[in-house]
Amino acid sequence: MSTHTQSVSTAREDLTENEVVLRVTGLDVDIRTPKGVLRAVNNVSFEARAGRTLALLGESGCGKSMTAKAVAGLLDPVADVTGGTVVLNGTDLAALSPKQRLKYAGPELGIVFQDALTALNPVYTVGTQLSEAFRIHQKLSAKAAKVKAIELMRHVGIPEPESRVDSFPHQFSGGMRQRILIAMAVALNPRLLIADEPTTALDVTVQAQIMKLLRDLRTESHLAVVLITHDLALVAEEADTVAVMYAGNVVETGPVREVFGSPKHPYTRGLLDSVPADVGRGADLNSIAGSPPELHRIPEGCVYQSRCPLVQDVCRAIRPALEAEGAGRTVACHFALTTANKELDHV
Amino acid sequence: MLTFLRRRILSSALPLLVVILGVFALARLTGNPASLYLPLNATEQMRADFTEKNGLDNPIWVQMAEYFGGVLRLDFGESLRTGESAAAMALRAFPATLQLAGTTMLLAVVLAVIVGSWAALKPNGIADRISSFISMAAASVPDFWLAIMGIWVFAITLGWLPTSGVGGLDAWVLPILTLLLRPFGVLVQIVRGAMVSSLSEPYIKLARSKGASEFRVVTRHALRNAAAPALTVAGDLAVGLVNGAVVVESIFGWPGIGKLMIDSILQRDFAVLQAAVLLTAISIFILNILIDLGYAGLDARVRPTGKPRKASKTGKATAAPAKERKLHVQTTP
Ligand SMILES: Nc1ncnc2c1ncn2[C@@H]1O[C@H](COP(=O)(O)OP(=O)(O)OP(=O)(O)O)[C@@H](O)[C@H]1O
Ligand code: SF4
Ligand SMILES: [Mg+2]
């Protein structure tokens, strides 16, 4: 479907594969609510590398989208970054004013939002909306920007871009709209692409096409991809590294193969156990009992204590820090599991 | 496009007919013009002659049939007062009303867009509270009271402005202010509501993710989407201005169609009244078509095509989404 004959984005000269593009350190996000200030993202750290995919994995409500929006500087008015740094290619975005950030939005960082399929502006043609990035950042004329928009549409595999460029969003299918949104995010050849649940609203065949498009874009331009999802299988297939989130905190990070092969945090372990591996269909899922704590009831010590089978007194008193646990891996647990006490291989 | 126009004309024909018949019948309830046009000591014979000469002795349906026969030949009768063609009198008065209403609407829209957008940027902020107070007050002051107070304060007491007439620019101030306040007040609320809701739509965040400046986000993305509901309400308000014009034109002696209507009612000048009402109805009809076209121009999803999209039986249906939105935005506090 997607033919990349006319390549728009090419590898950036200034990027070498596997170089760290984004380093998030100790990120805190607070939400102001009528009930008081809630900590939606707490002390989150991870890094994304050129030409690699980092998966942010976690259940609904654990703060994945909030983290993504904080990195992109596009939080809702009620939410604020209250701590930490977001270093993109040497610049701490969190320290910039909203106005200063504008010049990074597009050329350095592209984002595909979770509600993407309804995110296009209904009153403008997709051509106009694709042109906008070129109009704003490269000050191109409407005509020149439209030529770029057509190229971009062809690049992300939209058939007959010359005629489709003047169509309105409602005239496109969900999969095509997602392609357009991805095209918008990569229009200016950024270093980093954040894709928040890019396939959740699509049917299975389209999901595969969209993931292939993201892979192709990543490979050809050394893009660092942050893939946000709650889908373990997708992480296993697409990501190089994973950061597992729970109740606003990162509880485990590392290469996907190793984390899924030998999870060290009881939550990661529980997640993997809830997936039927070789078990036949219809078998009971070994899902984690209980549910994550609500934001205003996050306990003192470990965030996972209410559901953890290994919980001890120390867990209730002291929150475990995210600490190095073997090569390239980190875990936040007082009793990080050792390879010895796990018996299932889930990958 | 042609289908759309034909549908609109067909669906408007019946209401138009009802209006004309209604005015025709109601006007005749005000009494026989003979008592106004003949001297007090006129004889029965003179009255009968007058009545017969003007066809007022016929049963009302015969009068109607004659009237419609005339309308089909574009003959709208003559003024009892001046003997002049009623149509000519209505057409002559029309531009004055159009100028007054047009200027008022333009000012109301421009001011409301500025104030409403400014208020929407920070819901419940200081600007929002101030504009909410001003617009509520503006929308609820009765126009006749305002006109009288305006004349009293600015024309009589202070002597800054003329009490009436059409002279220079200063003659425009009081009529426009009087007519302006209500549409302005209502539109501020509508624009504010529509802007608050469009500013929270996902496409705003999408625009920001492309590095769009705050100004660009507000004008290109939010306002452009808020324009459709605002347009629908502005259209209704423009129609309402015609009513306001009747009052304001009479009070300020503005020689427009509203004053002509009042004068012809007072003088039982039926033909002129009918011509004025018909002209007003036709211009409202045209205005509604323009609103629908503008609405379709603003939003590709409701663009009228040959084949009706959704359940659009009449052209009116194209404006339906806006009406729904309007209700929605009005409930926003
Ligand atoms: N405007 C808001 N006001 C109050 N709480 C909010 C607001 N937005 C988000 N939250 C809360 O912040 C937490 C994190 O939300 P976030 O959208 O980041 O979750 P998520 O991990 O992306 O979940 P999902 O998989 O459902 O998208 C959730 O508990 C959510 O209820
Ligand atoms: S710190 Fe304690 S409660 Fe938390 S995950 Fe580890 S063992 Fe469980
Ligand atoms: Mg989310």
XYZ file of C-alpha atoms and ligand atoms in Angstrom:
720
model
C 0.000 0.000 0.000
C 2.569 2.534 1.005
C 5.062 3.025 -1.738
C 8.024 5.036 -0.675
C 9.308 5.890 -4.108
C 9.311 9.620 -3.497
C 10.936 9.911 -0.164
C 10.232 13.092 1.760
C 11.942 12.426 5.021
C 15.478 11.201 4.838
C 17.844 10.393 7.649
C 18.837 13.547 9.426
C 22.495 14.291 8.976
C 22.712 15.280 12.609
C 21.440 11.970 13.936
C 23.265 8.743 14.456
C 21.363 5.581 15.064
C 20.818 4.644 18.695
C 21.911 8.057 19.971
C 19.758 9.323 22.832
C 17.276 11.834 21.389
C 14.984 12.362 24.344
C 15.830 12.023 27.994
C 13.029 12.538 30.472
C 14.177 12.734 34.071
C 12.028 12.910 37.200
C 8.988 14.301 35.378
C 6.087 15.336 37.631
C 2.693 16.444 36.372
C 0.016 17.824 38.701
C -3.653 18.272 37.853
C -5.668 20.985 39.544
C -9.120 19.610 40.347
C -11.960 20.780 42.558
C -10.848 18.053 44.990
C -7.369 19.507 45.158
C -4.100 18.996 43.345
C -3.504 15.460 42.098
C -0.199 13.973 41.001
C -0.938 12.280 37.667
C 2.671 11.647 36.660
C 5.265 11.129 39.355
C 9.026 11.114 38.994
C 8.918 9.549 35.536
C 12.194 8.909 33.724
C 12.913 7.244 30.393
C 14.916 7.805 27.249
C 14.211 7.397 23.554
C 16.892 6.689 20.972
C 17.242 7.475 17.273
C 15.890 4.712 15.043
C 14.429 2.864 18.028
C 10.981 2.486 19.509
C 10.330 2.962 23.192
C 7.001 1.651 24.406
C 5.192 3.353 27.296
C 3.080 0.501 28.576
C 0.381 0.568 31.212
C -3.281 0.186 32.044
C -5.862 2.828 31.240
C -5.489 5.890 33.454
C -1.902 5.247 34.495
C -0.725 8.556 33.040
C 0.665 7.581 29.635
C -1.086 10.302 27.674
C -0.368 12.841 30.367
C 3.326 12.004 30.108
C 3.213 12.335 26.324
C 1.448 15.686 26.461
C 3.861 16.946 29.105
C 6.798 16.024 26.874
C 5.176 17.787 23.929
C 4.261 20.817 26.050
C 0.599 20.405 25.217
C -0.981 19.679 28.574
C -4.579 20.723 29.235
C -4.889 24.052 31.056
C -5.636 22.234 34.350
C -2.374 20.263 34.286
C 1.161 21.545 34.893
C 4.650 20.121 34.807
C 5.854 20.670 38.378
C 9.197 18.954 38.259
C 11.800 17.234 36.162
C 13.494 17.830 32.834
C 12.586 16.914 29.272
C 15.818 17.104 27.340
C 15.402 16.845 23.573
C 18.688 16.917 21.739
C 20.384 18.902 24.481
C 17.585 21.418 25.158
C 15.441 21.162 28.262
C 11.987 21.759 26.830
C 10.410 21.915 30.287
C 12.433 25.039 31.045
C 11.217 26.912 27.942
C 8.300 29.318 27.812
C 5.271 28.217 25.771
C 6.273 30.724 23.110
C 9.835 29.420 22.882
C 8.530 25.871 22.552
C 6.586 26.740 19.404
C 9.672 26.455 17.251
C 10.317 22.887 18.452
C 6.739 21.735 17.803
C 7.007 20.176 14.374
C 10.663 20.468 13.360
C 11.985 18.618 16.426
C 9.029 16.793 17.882
C 5.911 15.338 16.281
C 2.981 13.872 18.159
C -0.018 11.788 17.138
C -2.670 12.193 19.804
C -4.808 9.443 21.230
C -8.064 10.999 19.992
C -6.422 11.410 16.606
C -9.302 10.224 14.467
C -11.416 13.176 15.563
C -8.495 15.569 15.777
C -8.551 16.954 12.251
C -10.207 20.324 11.876
C -13.538 19.633 10.145
C -13.691 22.935 8.287
C -10.383 22.755 6.435
C -9.250 20.417 3.666
C -6.565 17.938 4.664
C -4.278 19.712 2.211
C -4.663 22.969 4.093
C -3.972 21.218 7.373
C -0.958 19.339 6.041
C 0.363 22.572 4.581
C 0.170 24.377 7.890
C 3.487 23.079 9.244
C 5.319 24.265 6.110
C 3.513 27.587 6.187
C 4.409 28.185 9.835
C 7.966 26.927 10.040
C 9.295 27.259 6.501
C 7.180 30.303 5.580
C 6.259 28.652 2.283
C 3.588 30.095 0.009
C 0.230 28.320 -0.039
C 1.076 26.857 -3.419
C 4.503 25.532 -2.481
C 3.154 24.141 0.789
C 0.411 22.310 -1.085
C 2.992 20.626 -3.315
C 4.752 19.466 -0.137
C 1.438 18.292 1.304
C 0.786 16.148 -1.766
C 4.262 14.633 -1.529
C 3.672 13.918 2.122
C 0.348 12.233 1.413
C 1.967 10.030 -1.190
C 4.744 9.250 1.242
C 2.385 7.922 3.895
C 0.538 5.812 1.336
C -2.579 7.795 0.505
C -3.688 6.897 -3.006
C -4.303 9.667 -5.563
C -2.963 12.443 -3.344
C -3.373 15.060 -6.108
C -7.144 14.770 -5.950
C -7.478 13.798 -2.281
C -5.566 16.847 -1.118
C -8.669 19.009 -1.502
C -10.961 16.616 0.373
C -12.243 17.259 3.855
C -11.446 15.006 6.840
C -14.915 13.455 6.950
C -14.340 12.113 3.457
C -11.520 9.842 4.652
C -11.662 6.477 6.402
C -10.229 6.072 9.894
C -7.052 4.438 8.615
C -6.519 7.204 6.058
C -7.102 9.868 8.677
C -4.530 8.211 10.912
C -2.073 8.266 7.994
C -2.756 11.962 7.515
C -2.142 12.628 11.199
C 1.089 10.690 11.121
C 2.080 12.625 8.004
C 1.417 15.864 9.879
C 3.556 14.748 12.796
C 6.526 13.839 10.586
C 6.063 16.635 8.035
C 9.126 18.571 9.147
C 11.288 15.512 9.685
C 11.456 15.677 13.487
C 13.856 13.752 15.700
C 11.129 12.390 17.897
C 7.681 11.004 17.172
C 5.235 10.310 19.980
C 2.371 8.051 18.907
C -0.341 7.725 21.552
C -2.328 4.529 20.973
C -2.060 5.005 17.196
C -3.992 1.871 16.316
C -6.542 1.465 19.101
C -9.527 2.771 17.134
C -8.682 0.892 13.932
C -9.522 -2.594 12.731
C -6.873 -5.270 12.676
C -5.688 -5.134 9.062
C -5.479 -1.348 9.189
C -3.597 -1.582 12.495
C -0.926 -3.664 10.801
C -0.634 -1.157 7.947
C -0.278 1.769 10.322
C 2.384 -0.026 12.345
C 4.269 -0.802 9.143
C 4.114 2.858 8.166
C 5.532 3.874 11.545
C 8.300 1.289 11.215
C 9.190 2.485 7.723
C 9.285 6.112 8.816
C 11.445 5.231 11.775
C 13.916 3.265 9.714
C 14.313 5.715 6.869
C 14.829 8.819 8.979
C 16.351 7.547 12.218
C 13.273 8.745 14.033
C 13.060 8.059 17.744
C 9.564 6.704 18.387
C 7.685 6.730 21.679
C 4.823 4.284 21.259
C 2.115 4.531 23.878
C -0.046 1.489 24.319
C -1.703 -0.935 26.701
C -1.219 -3.784 24.245
C 1.518 -6.226 25.343
C 1.593 -7.988 21.982
C 2.153 -4.714 20.173
C 5.040 -3.893 22.493
C 6.560 -7.323 21.917
C 6.348 -6.862 18.133
C 7.252 -3.233 17.693
C 9.335 -1.897 20.533
C 13.011 -2.097 21.358
C 12.692 -0.875 24.913
C 9.757 -0.575 27.255
C 8.848 1.555 30.255
C 6.059 0.036 32.328
C 3.866 2.589 34.096
C 1.579 2.105 37.053
C -0.484 4.810 38.774
C 1.641 7.630 37.392
C 4.977 5.969 38.131
C 7.433 4.073 35.986
C 7.947 0.745 37.713
C 10.250 -1.051 35.297
C 12.274 -0.262 32.177
C 14.584 -2.181 29.892
C 14.904 -3.935 26.547
C 11.573 -5.550 25.634
C 13.084 -8.991 25.166
C 14.592 -9.005 28.628
C 11.736 -7.324 30.460
C 9.184 -9.660 28.910
C 11.531 -12.629 29.208
C 12.252 -12.126 32.868
C 10.065 -9.434 34.425
C 11.482 -8.112 37.667
C 8.621 -6.000 38.957
C 5.615 -7.898 40.351
C 3.303 -5.652 38.274
C 5.090 -6.440 34.992
C 4.952 -10.064 35.994
C 1.238 -9.809 36.686
C 0.588 -8.134 33.327
C 2.433 -10.855 31.463
C 0.636 -13.559 33.408
C -2.675 -12.073 32.315
C -1.877 -12.844 28.678
C -2.779 -16.314 27.470
C 0.555 -17.489 26.073
C 0.257 -21.121 24.978
C -3.031 -21.546 26.777
C -5.891 -22.271 24.428
C -8.650 -19.774 23.807
C -11.341 -19.615 26.443
C -8.907 -20.392 29.205
C -9.242 -18.184 32.257
C -7.000 -15.198 32.258
C -4.831 -14.953 35.265
C -5.649 -11.272 35.622
C -4.346 -9.145 38.471
C -6.849 -8.960 41.319
C -8.042 -5.477 42.287
C -7.647 -2.245 40.396
C -5.119 0.605 40.381
C -5.589 3.221 43.118
C -7.435 6.387 42.190
C -5.258 9.446 41.866
C -6.375 10.970 45.146
C -5.789 7.702 47.002
C -2.259 6.881 45.983
C -0.639 5.452 49.111
C 2.525 6.547 50.871
C 4.914 3.728 50.058
C 4.948 1.577 46.936
C 2.187 2.459 44.446
C 1.559 -1.231 43.746
C 1.184 -2.351 47.381
C -2.600 -2.841 47.245
C -2.305 -5.534 44.564
C 1.149 -6.919 45.117
C 1.445 -10.554 46.243
C 4.877 -9.859 47.734
C 3.939 -6.813 49.799
C 5.807 -6.337 53.111
C 5.736 -3.651 55.803
C 8.640 -1.823 54.230
C 6.598 -1.449 51.008
C 3.894 0.468 52.901
C 6.400 2.814 54.489
C 8.952 3.562 51.809
C 8.390 4.062 48.107
C 11.019 2.101 46.185
C 13.105 4.216 43.776
C 13.693 3.208 40.176
C 17.114 1.599 40.400
C 19.472 -0.107 37.983
C 18.940 -3.816 38.027
C 21.259 -5.471 35.567
C 22.440 -4.096 32.226
C 20.100 -1.453 30.791
C 17.288 -2.322 33.138
C 15.689 -0.460 36.019
C 13.090 -1.595 38.539
C 11.232 0.142 41.362
C 10.637 -2.597 43.894
C 12.128 -3.480 47.259
C 11.981 -7.130 46.316
C 12.808 -7.080 42.611
C 12.256 -10.558 41.301
C 15.297 -12.542 40.394
C 15.455 -14.721 37.335
C 15.576 -17.686 39.660
C 12.050 -17.282 41.042
C 10.265 -17.067 37.725
C 9.423 -20.095 35.732
C 7.394 -18.906 32.729
C 8.864 -17.512 29.566
C 6.331 -15.222 27.986
C 7.922 -14.158 24.753
C -27.398 24.385 -5.760
C -30.481 24.903 -7.929
C -32.229 22.069 -6.158
C -31.397 23.761 -2.906
C -32.836 27.089 -4.077
C -35.972 25.469 -5.483
C -36.501 23.618 -2.228
C -36.095 26.821 -0.249
C -38.507 28.747 -2.462
C -41.129 26.018 -2.271
C -40.839 25.675 1.478
C -41.048 29.436 1.995
C -43.996 30.051 -0.336
C -46.652 28.907 2.107
C -45.477 30.906 5.143
C -45.178 33.943 2.904
C -48.759 33.491 1.712
C -49.999 33.154 5.280
C -48.196 36.347 6.281
C -49.705 38.299 3.398
C -53.224 37.007 4.075
C -52.824 37.721 7.768
C -51.699 41.282 7.211
C -54.420 41.770 4.655
C -57.135 40.642 7.044
C -55.732 42.281 10.185
C -55.275 45.617 8.450
C -58.945 45.651 7.555
C -59.873 44.999 11.192
C -58.467 48.421 12.062
C -61.549 49.954 10.448
C -62.637 51.737 7.353
C -60.143 54.271 6.065
C -63.009 56.460 4.953
C -63.322 57.967 8.413
C -59.690 59.059 8.220
C -59.619 60.378 4.673
C -62.954 62.185 4.489
C -63.845 65.351 6.326
C -65.689 64.879 9.617
C -68.918 66.197 8.136
C -68.806 63.874 5.103
C -72.176 62.530 4.013
C -73.127 58.861 3.885
C -73.039 59.167 0.108
C -69.460 60.421 0.128
C -68.429 57.551 2.400
C -70.098 55.006 0.170
C -68.421 56.487 -2.903
C -65.012 56.396 -1.231
C -65.516 52.825 -0.084
C -66.653 51.700 -3.489
C -63.927 53.576 -5.345
C -61.295 51.783 -3.305
C -62.988 48.412 -3.616
C -63.551 48.212 0.135
C -67.238 47.389 -0.248
C -66.510 43.989 -1.750
C -66.386 40.897 0.471
C -62.901 40.356 1.844
C -62.142 37.327 -0.347
C -62.962 39.327 -3.450
C -60.605 42.039 -2.246
C -57.966 39.393 -1.676
C -58.443 37.880 -5.095
C -58.102 41.314 -6.664
C -55.028 42.005 -4.596
C -53.348 38.751 -5.607
C -54.309 39.326 -9.206
C -52.478 42.632 -8.938
C -49.463 41.108 -7.224
C -49.087 38.610 -10.062
C -48.937 41.562 -12.456
C -46.506 43.269 -10.049
C -49.169 45.856 -9.308
C -49.285 46.422 -5.565
C -51.887 49.161 -5.541
C -51.670 52.826 -4.709
C -51.356 54.732 -1.480
C -54.630 56.130 -0.216
C -52.674 59.015 1.222
C -50.577 60.130 -1.730
C -51.957 58.184 -4.660
C -48.407 57.060 -5.363
C -47.546 53.444 -6.191
C -47.293 51.482 -2.920
C -44.388 49.443 -4.253
C -42.419 52.567 -5.096
C -42.957 53.938 -1.598
C -41.803 50.710 0.032
C -38.749 50.455 -2.226
C -37.862 54.071 -1.535
C -37.969 53.545 2.236
C -36.058 50.279 2.088
C -32.432 51.462 1.650
C -32.610 53.588 4.817
C -33.569 50.519 6.856
C -30.987 48.394 5.102
C -28.241 50.897 5.905
C -29.268 51.155 9.519
C -29.679 47.402 10.052
C -26.577 46.533 8.025
C -24.316 48.921 9.905
C -25.762 47.772 13.210
C -25.272 44.085 12.438
C -21.752 44.638 11.182
C -20.790 46.514 14.329
C -22.545 43.985 16.560
C -20.752 41.051 14.931
C -17.305 42.624 14.952
C -17.591 43.784 18.560
C -19.119 40.514 19.724
C -16.385 38.445 18.076
C -13.696 40.489 19.768
C -15.328 40.569 23.210
C -16.621 36.971 23.054
C -13.253 35.531 21.985
C -11.436 37.545 24.594
C -13.808 36.199 27.254
C -13.427 32.605 26.015
C -9.640 32.586 26.275
C -9.883 32.259 30.039
C -13.291 30.897 31.058
C -14.324 32.431 34.405
C -11.382 34.788 34.272
C -11.712 38.516 34.850
C -12.357 39.304 31.186
C -15.016 36.622 31.053
C -16.839 37.997 34.097
C -16.779 41.568 32.845
C -17.967 40.656 29.373
C -20.627 38.382 30.771
C -22.020 41.220 32.895
C -21.948 43.707 30.018
C -23.498 41.342 27.514
C -26.258 40.232 29.879
C -27.133 43.838 30.567
C -26.991 44.710 26.872
C -29.194 41.797 25.897
C -31.887 42.543 28.454
C -32.434 46.301 28.098
C -35.655 47.017 26.144
C -34.844 48.997 23.015
C -37.691 51.514 23.253
C -36.675 52.429 26.797
C -33.087 52.787 25.728
C -34.096 54.992 22.803
C -36.097 57.291 25.037
C -33.351 57.471 27.659
C -30.806 58.121 24.919
C -32.795 60.999 23.523
C -33.399 62.400 26.987
C -29.774 62.253 28.125
C -27.729 62.867 24.991
C -30.081 64.905 22.852
C -32.186 66.921 25.275
C -30.116 67.259 28.458
C -26.601 67.315 27.029
C -27.508 68.445 23.546
C -24.701 66.394 21.979
C -26.800 64.509 19.477
C -29.887 65.274 17.401
C -33.193 63.886 18.662
C -34.128 62.572 15.244
C -33.598 62.837 11.522
C -31.007 61.591 9.074
C -28.527 64.440 8.848
C -24.853 63.781 9.487
C -23.026 60.983 11.221
C -24.244 62.124 14.642
C -27.794 61.272 13.630
C -26.718 57.631 13.341
C -25.384 57.312 16.857
C -28.554 56.925 18.890
C -30.498 54.707 16.443
C -27.500 52.403 15.999
C -26.738 52.217 19.710
C -30.356 51.438 20.446
C -30.539 48.704 17.847
C -27.050 47.388 18.550
C -27.175 46.477 22.206
C -29.420 43.441 22.101
C -27.785 41.657 19.151
C -24.400 42.540 20.591
C -25.270 41.125 24.017
C -26.720 37.932 22.626
C -23.873 37.446 20.157
C -21.187 37.911 22.795
C -22.715 35.025 24.730
C -22.953 32.879 21.607
C -19.432 33.639 20.414
C -18.076 33.053 23.905
C -19.850 29.703 24.243
C -18.863 28.573 20.760
C -15.274 29.651 21.330
C -15.020 27.921 24.699
C -16.221 24.709 23.135
C -14.117 24.963 19.983
C -11.015 25.875 22.009
C -11.387 22.584 23.859
C -11.723 20.514 20.668
C -8.893 18.154 19.750
C -8.065 20.094 16.579
C -6.823 22.961 18.735
C -4.215 20.732 20.318
C -3.381 19.385 16.872
C -2.782 22.927 15.624
C -0.576 23.657 18.624
C 1.408 20.484 17.958
C 2.303 21.998 14.580
C 3.762 25.033 16.291
C 0.826 27.347 15.586
C 0.963 30.590 17.580
C -1.788 31.500 20.012
C -3.111 34.094 17.551
C -3.227 31.567 14.743
C -4.899 28.985 16.963
C -7.600 31.433 18.016
C -8.312 33.034 14.653
C -7.696 30.272 12.115
C -8.866 27.285 14.086
C -11.173 28.238 16.960
C -12.976 31.236 15.441
C -13.378 29.561 12.100
C -15.255 26.728 13.797
C -17.208 29.035 16.075
C -18.343 31.026 13.043
C -21.070 28.586 12.031
C -23.170 28.715 15.225
C -22.526 32.464 15.493
C -23.732 32.955 11.938
C -26.986 31.134 12.557
C -27.754 33.245 15.597
C -26.613 36.428 13.879
C -29.084 35.600 11.123
C -31.949 35.254 13.584
C -30.905 38.496 15.221
C -30.766 40.273 11.880
C -34.348 39.188 11.266
C -35.208 40.484 14.725
C -33.621 43.826 13.839
C -36.497 44.392 11.439
C -38.878 44.388 14.409
C -36.532 46.622 16.349
C -36.350 48.907 13.344
C -40.085 49.558 13.461
C -39.777 50.938 16.987
C -36.460 52.700 16.566
C -37.345 54.252 13.225
C -40.564 55.663 14.611
C -38.886 57.084 17.690
C -35.983 58.633 15.793
C -37.936 59.592 12.694
C -35.716 57.413 10.529
C -37.373 57.280 7.089
C -37.146 53.499 6.678
C -39.543 50.676 6.069
C -40.415 50.415 9.758
C -41.565 53.993 9.945
C -43.472 53.515 6.698
C -45.276 50.531 8.215
C -46.280 52.380 11.358
C -47.394 55.414 9.381
C -49.455 53.326 7.008
C -51.083 51.433 9.882
C -52.018 54.688 11.586
C -53.428 56.002 8.315
C -55.109 52.726 7.284
C -53.083 52.942 4.082
C -53.589 49.242 3.348
C -51.786 48.956 0.012
C -48.646 50.588 1.375
C -48.713 48.450 4.515
C -49.068 45.303 2.421
C -46.260 46.310 0.102
C -43.989 47.094 3.048
C -44.741 43.776 4.742
C -44.254 41.860 1.519
C -40.932 43.553 0.862
C -39.788 42.826 4.403
C -40.842 39.184 4.139
C -38.997 38.792 0.857
C -35.846 40.327 2.265
C -36.010 38.018 5.284
C -36.406 35.102 2.904
C -33.330 36.210 0.949
C -31.440 36.765 4.189
C -32.197 33.211 5.293
C -30.914 31.824 2.023
C -27.739 33.870 2.388
C -27.309 32.518 5.919
C -27.661 28.947 4.725
C -25.235 29.535 1.898
C -22.789 31.163 4.293
C -23.236 28.291 6.683
C -22.536 25.752 3.982
C -19.525 27.792 2.936
C -18.203 27.611 6.484
C -18.659 23.910 6.981
C -18.107 21.390 4.218
C -20.150 18.799 6.076
C -23.427 20.653 5.502
C -22.753 21.784 1.964
C -25.988 21.361 0.000
C -25.653 18.904 -2.832
C -28.156 17.611 -5.383
C -28.738 14.518 -3.300
C -29.927 15.318 0.165
C -27.430 14.252 2.807
C -28.766 13.095 6.127
C -32.516 13.653 6.420
C -32.756 17.049 4.795
C -36.298 17.390 3.543
C -36.071 21.115 3.098
C -33.189 23.485 2.890
C -33.877 24.356 6.519
C -32.431 21.023 7.530
C -29.005 22.191 6.462
C -29.080 24.660 9.310
C -30.199 22.072 11.831
C -26.777 21.156 13.237
C -26.193 24.801 13.989
C -29.445 25.084 15.865
C -28.476 22.119 17.983
C -25.122 23.635 18.662
C -26.710 26.917 19.498
C -28.825 25.304 22.193
C -25.745 23.582 23.414
C -23.645 26.708 23.663
C -26.405 28.731 25.240
C -26.563 26.407 28.190
C -22.900 27.026 28.885
C -22.894 29.382 31.868
N -8.577 17.048 33.118
C -8.401 16.118 34.071
N -8.906 16.299 35.311
C -8.745 15.369 36.266
N -8.091 14.213 36.073
C -7.581 13.974 34.865
C -7.704 14.906 33.793
N -7.106 14.390 32.707
C -6.626 13.199 33.097
N -6.901 12.936 34.375
C -6.493 11.752 35.134
O -5.111 11.607 34.982
C -4.778 10.238 34.916
C -3.880 9.975 33.751
O -4.593 10.152 32.574
P -3.994 9.733 31.153
O -4.910 10.294 30.125
O -2.593 10.118 31.076
O -4.138 8.155 31.197
P -3.672 7.096 30.105
O -2.632 6.268 30.724
O -3.348 7.763 28.840
O -4.976 6.207 29.961
P -5.712 5.678 28.639
O -5.090 4.372 28.305
O -7.108 5.522 29.113
O -5.539 6.700 27.606
C -6.082 9.466 34.873
O -6.300 8.895 36.128
C -7.111 10.509 34.579
O -8.312 10.190 35.232
S 7.905 -2.675 46.592
Fe 6.758 -4.185 47.713
S 4.650 -3.753 47.169
Fe 5.885 -2.672 45.747
S 6.068 -4.031 44.057
Fe 7.830 -4.429 45.282
S 7.216 -6.039 46.643
Fe 5.357 -5.253 45.748
Mg -4.147 7.841 27.057
